[in-house]
Coordinates of C-alpha atoms in Angstrom, one line a residue:
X1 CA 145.5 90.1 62.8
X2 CA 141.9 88.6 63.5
X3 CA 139.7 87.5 66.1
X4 CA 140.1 83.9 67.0
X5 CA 136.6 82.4 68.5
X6 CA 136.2 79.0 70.6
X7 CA 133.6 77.1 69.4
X8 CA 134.6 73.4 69.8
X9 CA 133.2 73.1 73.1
X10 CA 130.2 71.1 74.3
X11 CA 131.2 70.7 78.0
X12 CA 131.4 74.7 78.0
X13 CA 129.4 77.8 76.8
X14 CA 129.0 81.6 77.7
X15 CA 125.7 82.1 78.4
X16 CA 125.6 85.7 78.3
X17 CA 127.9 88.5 79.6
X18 CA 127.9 92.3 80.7
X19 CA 127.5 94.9 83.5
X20 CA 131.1 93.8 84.4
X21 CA 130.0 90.0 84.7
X22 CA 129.7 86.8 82.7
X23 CA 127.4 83.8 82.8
X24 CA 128.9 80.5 82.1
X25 CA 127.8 76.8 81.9
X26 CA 130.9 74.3 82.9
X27 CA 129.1 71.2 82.8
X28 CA 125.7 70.9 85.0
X29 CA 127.1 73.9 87.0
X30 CA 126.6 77.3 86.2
X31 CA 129.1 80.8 87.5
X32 CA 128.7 84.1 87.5
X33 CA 132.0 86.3 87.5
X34 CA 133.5 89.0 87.0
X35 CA 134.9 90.1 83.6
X36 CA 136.2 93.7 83.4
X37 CA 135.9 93.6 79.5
X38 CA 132.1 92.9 79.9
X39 CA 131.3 96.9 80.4
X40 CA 128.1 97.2 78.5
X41 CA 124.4 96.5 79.8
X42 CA 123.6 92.5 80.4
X43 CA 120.6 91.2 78.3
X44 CA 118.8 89.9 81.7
X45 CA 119.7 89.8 85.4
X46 CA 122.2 87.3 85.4
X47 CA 122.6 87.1 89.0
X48 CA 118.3 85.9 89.0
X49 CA 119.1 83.1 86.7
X50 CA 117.6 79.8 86.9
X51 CA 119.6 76.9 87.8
X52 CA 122.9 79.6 89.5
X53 CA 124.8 77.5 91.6
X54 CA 127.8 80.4 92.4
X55 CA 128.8 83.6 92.1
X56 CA 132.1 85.4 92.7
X57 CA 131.7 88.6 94.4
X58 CA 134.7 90.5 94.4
X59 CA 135.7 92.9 97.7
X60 CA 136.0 96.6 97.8
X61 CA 139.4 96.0 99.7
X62 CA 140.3 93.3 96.7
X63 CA 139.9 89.4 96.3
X64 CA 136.4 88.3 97.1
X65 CA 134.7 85.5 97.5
X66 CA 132.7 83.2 96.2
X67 CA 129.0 82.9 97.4
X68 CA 126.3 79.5 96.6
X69 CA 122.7 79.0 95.9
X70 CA 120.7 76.8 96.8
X71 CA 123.1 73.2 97.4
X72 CA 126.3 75.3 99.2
X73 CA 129.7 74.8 98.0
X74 CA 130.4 72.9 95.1
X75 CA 132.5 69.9 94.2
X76 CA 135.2 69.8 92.0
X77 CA 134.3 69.0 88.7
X78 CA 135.2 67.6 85.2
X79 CA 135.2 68.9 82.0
X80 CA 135.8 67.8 78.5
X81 CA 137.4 68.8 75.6
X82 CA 138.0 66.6 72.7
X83 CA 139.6 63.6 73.8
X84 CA 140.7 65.3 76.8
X85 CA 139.6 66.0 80.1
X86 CA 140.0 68.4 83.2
X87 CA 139.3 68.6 86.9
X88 CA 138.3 72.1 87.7
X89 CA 137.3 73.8 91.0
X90 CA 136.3 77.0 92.4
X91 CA 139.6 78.8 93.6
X92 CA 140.1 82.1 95.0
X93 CA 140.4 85.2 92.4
X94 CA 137.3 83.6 90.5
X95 CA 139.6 81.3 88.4
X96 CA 138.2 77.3 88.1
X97 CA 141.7 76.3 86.6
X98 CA 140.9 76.4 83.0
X99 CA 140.6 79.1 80.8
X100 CA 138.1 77.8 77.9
X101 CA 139.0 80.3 74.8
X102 CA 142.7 78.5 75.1
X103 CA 141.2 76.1 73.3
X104 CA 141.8 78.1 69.9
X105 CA 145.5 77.9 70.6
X106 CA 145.1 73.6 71.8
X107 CA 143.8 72.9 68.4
X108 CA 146.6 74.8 66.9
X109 CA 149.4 73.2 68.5
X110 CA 148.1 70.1 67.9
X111 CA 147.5 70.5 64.6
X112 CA 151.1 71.5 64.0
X113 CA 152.4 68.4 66.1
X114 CA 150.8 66.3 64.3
X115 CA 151.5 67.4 60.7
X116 CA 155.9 67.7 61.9
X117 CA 156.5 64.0 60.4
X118 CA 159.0 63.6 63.2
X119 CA 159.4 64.0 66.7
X120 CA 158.7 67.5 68.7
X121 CA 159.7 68.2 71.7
X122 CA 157.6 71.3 73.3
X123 CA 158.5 73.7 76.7
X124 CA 155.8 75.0 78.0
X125 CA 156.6 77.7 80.6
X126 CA 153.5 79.3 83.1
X127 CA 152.1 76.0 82.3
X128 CA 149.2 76.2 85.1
X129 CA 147.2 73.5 85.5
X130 CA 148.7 71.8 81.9
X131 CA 145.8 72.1 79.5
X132 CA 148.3 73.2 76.7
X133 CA 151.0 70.3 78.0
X134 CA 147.5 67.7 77.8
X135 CA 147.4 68.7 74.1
X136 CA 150.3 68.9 72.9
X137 CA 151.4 65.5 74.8
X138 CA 148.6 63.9 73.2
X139 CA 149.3 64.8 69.5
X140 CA 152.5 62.9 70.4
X141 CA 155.0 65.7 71.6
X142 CA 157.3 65.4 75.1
X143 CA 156.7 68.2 77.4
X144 CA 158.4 70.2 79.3
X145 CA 156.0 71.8 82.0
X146 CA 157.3 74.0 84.2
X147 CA 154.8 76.3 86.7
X148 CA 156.4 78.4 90.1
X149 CA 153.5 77.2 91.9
X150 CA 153.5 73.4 93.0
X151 CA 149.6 73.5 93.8
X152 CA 149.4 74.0 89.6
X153 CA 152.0 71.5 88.5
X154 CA 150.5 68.8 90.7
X155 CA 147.0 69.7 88.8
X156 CA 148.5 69.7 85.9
X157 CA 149.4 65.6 86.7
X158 CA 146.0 64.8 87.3
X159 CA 144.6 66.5 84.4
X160 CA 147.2 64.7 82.4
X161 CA 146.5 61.3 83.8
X162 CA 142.7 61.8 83.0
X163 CA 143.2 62.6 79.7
X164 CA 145.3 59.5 79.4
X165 CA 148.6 60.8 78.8
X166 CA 151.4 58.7 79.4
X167 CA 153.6 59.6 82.0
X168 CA 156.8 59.2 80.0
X169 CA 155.9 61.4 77.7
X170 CA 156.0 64.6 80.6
X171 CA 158.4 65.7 82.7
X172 CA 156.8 68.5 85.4
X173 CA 159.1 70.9 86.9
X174 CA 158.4 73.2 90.1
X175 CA 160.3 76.5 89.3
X176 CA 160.8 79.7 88.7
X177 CA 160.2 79.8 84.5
X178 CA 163.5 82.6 84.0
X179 CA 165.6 80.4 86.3
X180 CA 164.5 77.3 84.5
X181 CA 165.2 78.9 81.0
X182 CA 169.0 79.9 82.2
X183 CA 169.8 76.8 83.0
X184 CA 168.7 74.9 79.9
X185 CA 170.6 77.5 77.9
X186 CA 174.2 77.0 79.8
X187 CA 173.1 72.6 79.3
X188 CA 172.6 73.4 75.6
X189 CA 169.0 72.1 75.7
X190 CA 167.0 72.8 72.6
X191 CA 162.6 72.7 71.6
X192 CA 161.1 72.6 68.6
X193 CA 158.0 74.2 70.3
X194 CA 158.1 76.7 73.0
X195 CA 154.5 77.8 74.5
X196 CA 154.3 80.6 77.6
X197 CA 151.4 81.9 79.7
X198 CA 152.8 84.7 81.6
X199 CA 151.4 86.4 84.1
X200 CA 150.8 90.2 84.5
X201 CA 152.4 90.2 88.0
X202 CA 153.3 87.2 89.6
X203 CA 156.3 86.0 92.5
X204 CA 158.7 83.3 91.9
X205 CA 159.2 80.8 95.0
X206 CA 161.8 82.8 96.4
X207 CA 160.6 86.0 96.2
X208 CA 161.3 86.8 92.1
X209 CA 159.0 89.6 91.2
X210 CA 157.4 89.1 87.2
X211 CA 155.9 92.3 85.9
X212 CA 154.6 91.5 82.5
X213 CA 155.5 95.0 80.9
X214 CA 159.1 95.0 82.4
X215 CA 160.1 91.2 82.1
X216 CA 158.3 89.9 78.8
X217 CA 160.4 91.4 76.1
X218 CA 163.9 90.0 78.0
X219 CA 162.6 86.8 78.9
X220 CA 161.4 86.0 75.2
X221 CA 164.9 86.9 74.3
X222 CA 166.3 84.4 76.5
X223 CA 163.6 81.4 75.7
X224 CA 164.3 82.0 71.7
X225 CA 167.8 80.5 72.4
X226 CA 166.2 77.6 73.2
X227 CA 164.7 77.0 69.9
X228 CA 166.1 73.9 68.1
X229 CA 167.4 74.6 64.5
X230 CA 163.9 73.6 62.8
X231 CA 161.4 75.0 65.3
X232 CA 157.8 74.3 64.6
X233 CA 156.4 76.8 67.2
X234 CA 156.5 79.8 69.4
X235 CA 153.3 80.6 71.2
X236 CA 152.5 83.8 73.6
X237 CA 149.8 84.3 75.1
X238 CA 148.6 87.4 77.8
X239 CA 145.7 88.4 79.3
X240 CA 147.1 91.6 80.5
X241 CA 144.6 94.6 80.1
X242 CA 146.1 96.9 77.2
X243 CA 148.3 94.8 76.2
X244 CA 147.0 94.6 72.1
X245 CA 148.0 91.8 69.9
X246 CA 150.4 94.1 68.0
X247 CA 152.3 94.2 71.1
X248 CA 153.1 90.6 71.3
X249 CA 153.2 90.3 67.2
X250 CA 155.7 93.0 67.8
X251 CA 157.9 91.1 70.1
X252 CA 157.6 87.9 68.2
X253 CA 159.3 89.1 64.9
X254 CA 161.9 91.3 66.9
X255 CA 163.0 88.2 69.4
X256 CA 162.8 85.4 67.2
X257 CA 163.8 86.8 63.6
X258 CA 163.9 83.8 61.8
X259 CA 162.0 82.6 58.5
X260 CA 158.3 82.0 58.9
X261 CA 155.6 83.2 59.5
X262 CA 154.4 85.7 62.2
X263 CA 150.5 86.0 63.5
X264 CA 148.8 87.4 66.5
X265 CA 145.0 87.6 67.6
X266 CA 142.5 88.5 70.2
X267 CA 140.6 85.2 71.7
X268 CA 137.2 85.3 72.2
X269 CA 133.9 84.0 73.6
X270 CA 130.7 83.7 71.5
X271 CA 127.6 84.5 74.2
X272 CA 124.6 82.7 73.5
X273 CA 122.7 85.3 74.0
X274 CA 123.0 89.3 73.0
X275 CA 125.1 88.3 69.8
X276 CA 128.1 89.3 71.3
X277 CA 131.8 87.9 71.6
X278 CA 133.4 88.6 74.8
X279 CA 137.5 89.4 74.3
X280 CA 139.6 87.1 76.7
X281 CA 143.1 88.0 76.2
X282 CA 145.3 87.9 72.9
X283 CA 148.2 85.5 71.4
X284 CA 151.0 85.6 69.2
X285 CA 152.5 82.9 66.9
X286 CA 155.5 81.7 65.2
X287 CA 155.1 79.0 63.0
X288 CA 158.5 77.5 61.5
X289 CA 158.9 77.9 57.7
X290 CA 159.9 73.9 58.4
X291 CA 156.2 73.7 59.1
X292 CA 154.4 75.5 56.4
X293 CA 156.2 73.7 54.0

């Protein structure tokens, strides 16, 4: 198990991070949020920065908001990664829509597309705003994307259709990801790739309550009967505080027990400046032994 840094951004860096915050260039704008991993001292006043355009403050009673200097709010905006693009915005919570270490686990997926000789069809469940469905539809796969929220999935279309993606090559499906993953099992469906984001807590559109340390272990169980015969991959991925790469490298070899080979990792953020990498969640893959071959 290893740390897994992204570094193959130029639309994107962390400028510096600490004292429960982190400073980030997306493009010509530049954030300040919260991090709770970010607990040791900051290497200047971050919030004094030249060239700040927003900062989320978070509330005592939760949530927060975010607050602008100097031009008010801001615009939505692109970014870039590789040959692909992204609209982002400021949303509530402090998220922008994209979550720039996934970018370690883009360039995998792709790279395993790409090398199958043949064609893959991928599931990608918690799919968000479709960063992971982008990159994986452009290293030639069909997708599968399937988010609870419709805000997300409709995203997820634009960010596909600026990245050039053709539309024939994704189908987008509003649902609730267990439901979803039922009924592809009693069709007989099969993928050669299954990817998931899940949430730590999160409510399905009628009401389903997801709690990541109660539900994750079952539902894995359930999407492994999905795999196809030959499966090239099986990607996890959590932010959840505590929950340790082990965990999901754990749940991996117990859920999908077939021949391969098993891997899990913390992502990270390389600050520009303090020397530091800032943690941002861990991930856990399955690579087919079809794939290593």
């Amino acid at each position: 198990m290893n740390t897994r840094i992204a570094n193959g951004w130029s639309d994107y860096s962390l400028i510096a991070a600490g004292d429960g915050e982190k400073l980030e260039r997306w493009g010509d704008y530049i954030l300040l949020r919260p991090d709770p991993q970010a607990i040791w001292r900051a290497p200047f006043d971050m919030s004094r920065y030249k060239g700040l355009n927003a900062r989320y403050i978070r509330s005592d009673r939760g949530g927060g908001m975010w607050t602008y200097t100097g031009g008010g709010e801001l615009k939505p905006f692109d970014i870039s990664y590789a040959d692909m693009k992204f609209s982002c915005k400021l949303m509530g919570f402090k998220h922008t829509g994209l979550f720039p270490e996934q970018s370690v686990n883009w360039d995998i997926a792709r790279r395993l597309i790409s090398g199958a000789g043949r064609p893959i069809k991928v599931l990608n469940l918690f799919a968000y705003t479709g960063a992971a469905s982008v990159a994986c539809a452009k290293a030639g796969a069909h997708v599968t994307h399937v988010d609870a929220a419709k805000a997300m999935v409709e995203r997820a279309g634009v960010n596909a259709r600026m990245s050039g993606v053709d539309r024939a090559n994704t189908r987008y499906i509003i649902d609730d990801c267990a439901k979803f993953v039922a009924r592809e099992i009693r069709r007989g469906n099969k993928y050669d790739a299954i990817i998931m984001d899940p949430p730590s807590y999160g409510r399905g559109p009628s009401g389903e309550v997801w709690r990541v340390e109660d539900n994750l272990f079952s539902f894995v169980l359930e999407t492994v009967k999905l795999l196809s015969d030959e499966p090239l991959l099986m990607l996890i991925n959590s932010y959840t505080t505590g929950l340790q790469p082990t965990v999901i490298y754990d749940i991996l070899k117990l859920a999908v027990a077939r021949r391969g080979e098993y891997d899990a990792y913390e992502l990270a953020l390389k600050a520009e400046q303090g020397d530091i990498l800032l943690p941002c969640g861990c991930s856990g893959l399955y690579t087919g032994s079809a794939a290593l071959h």
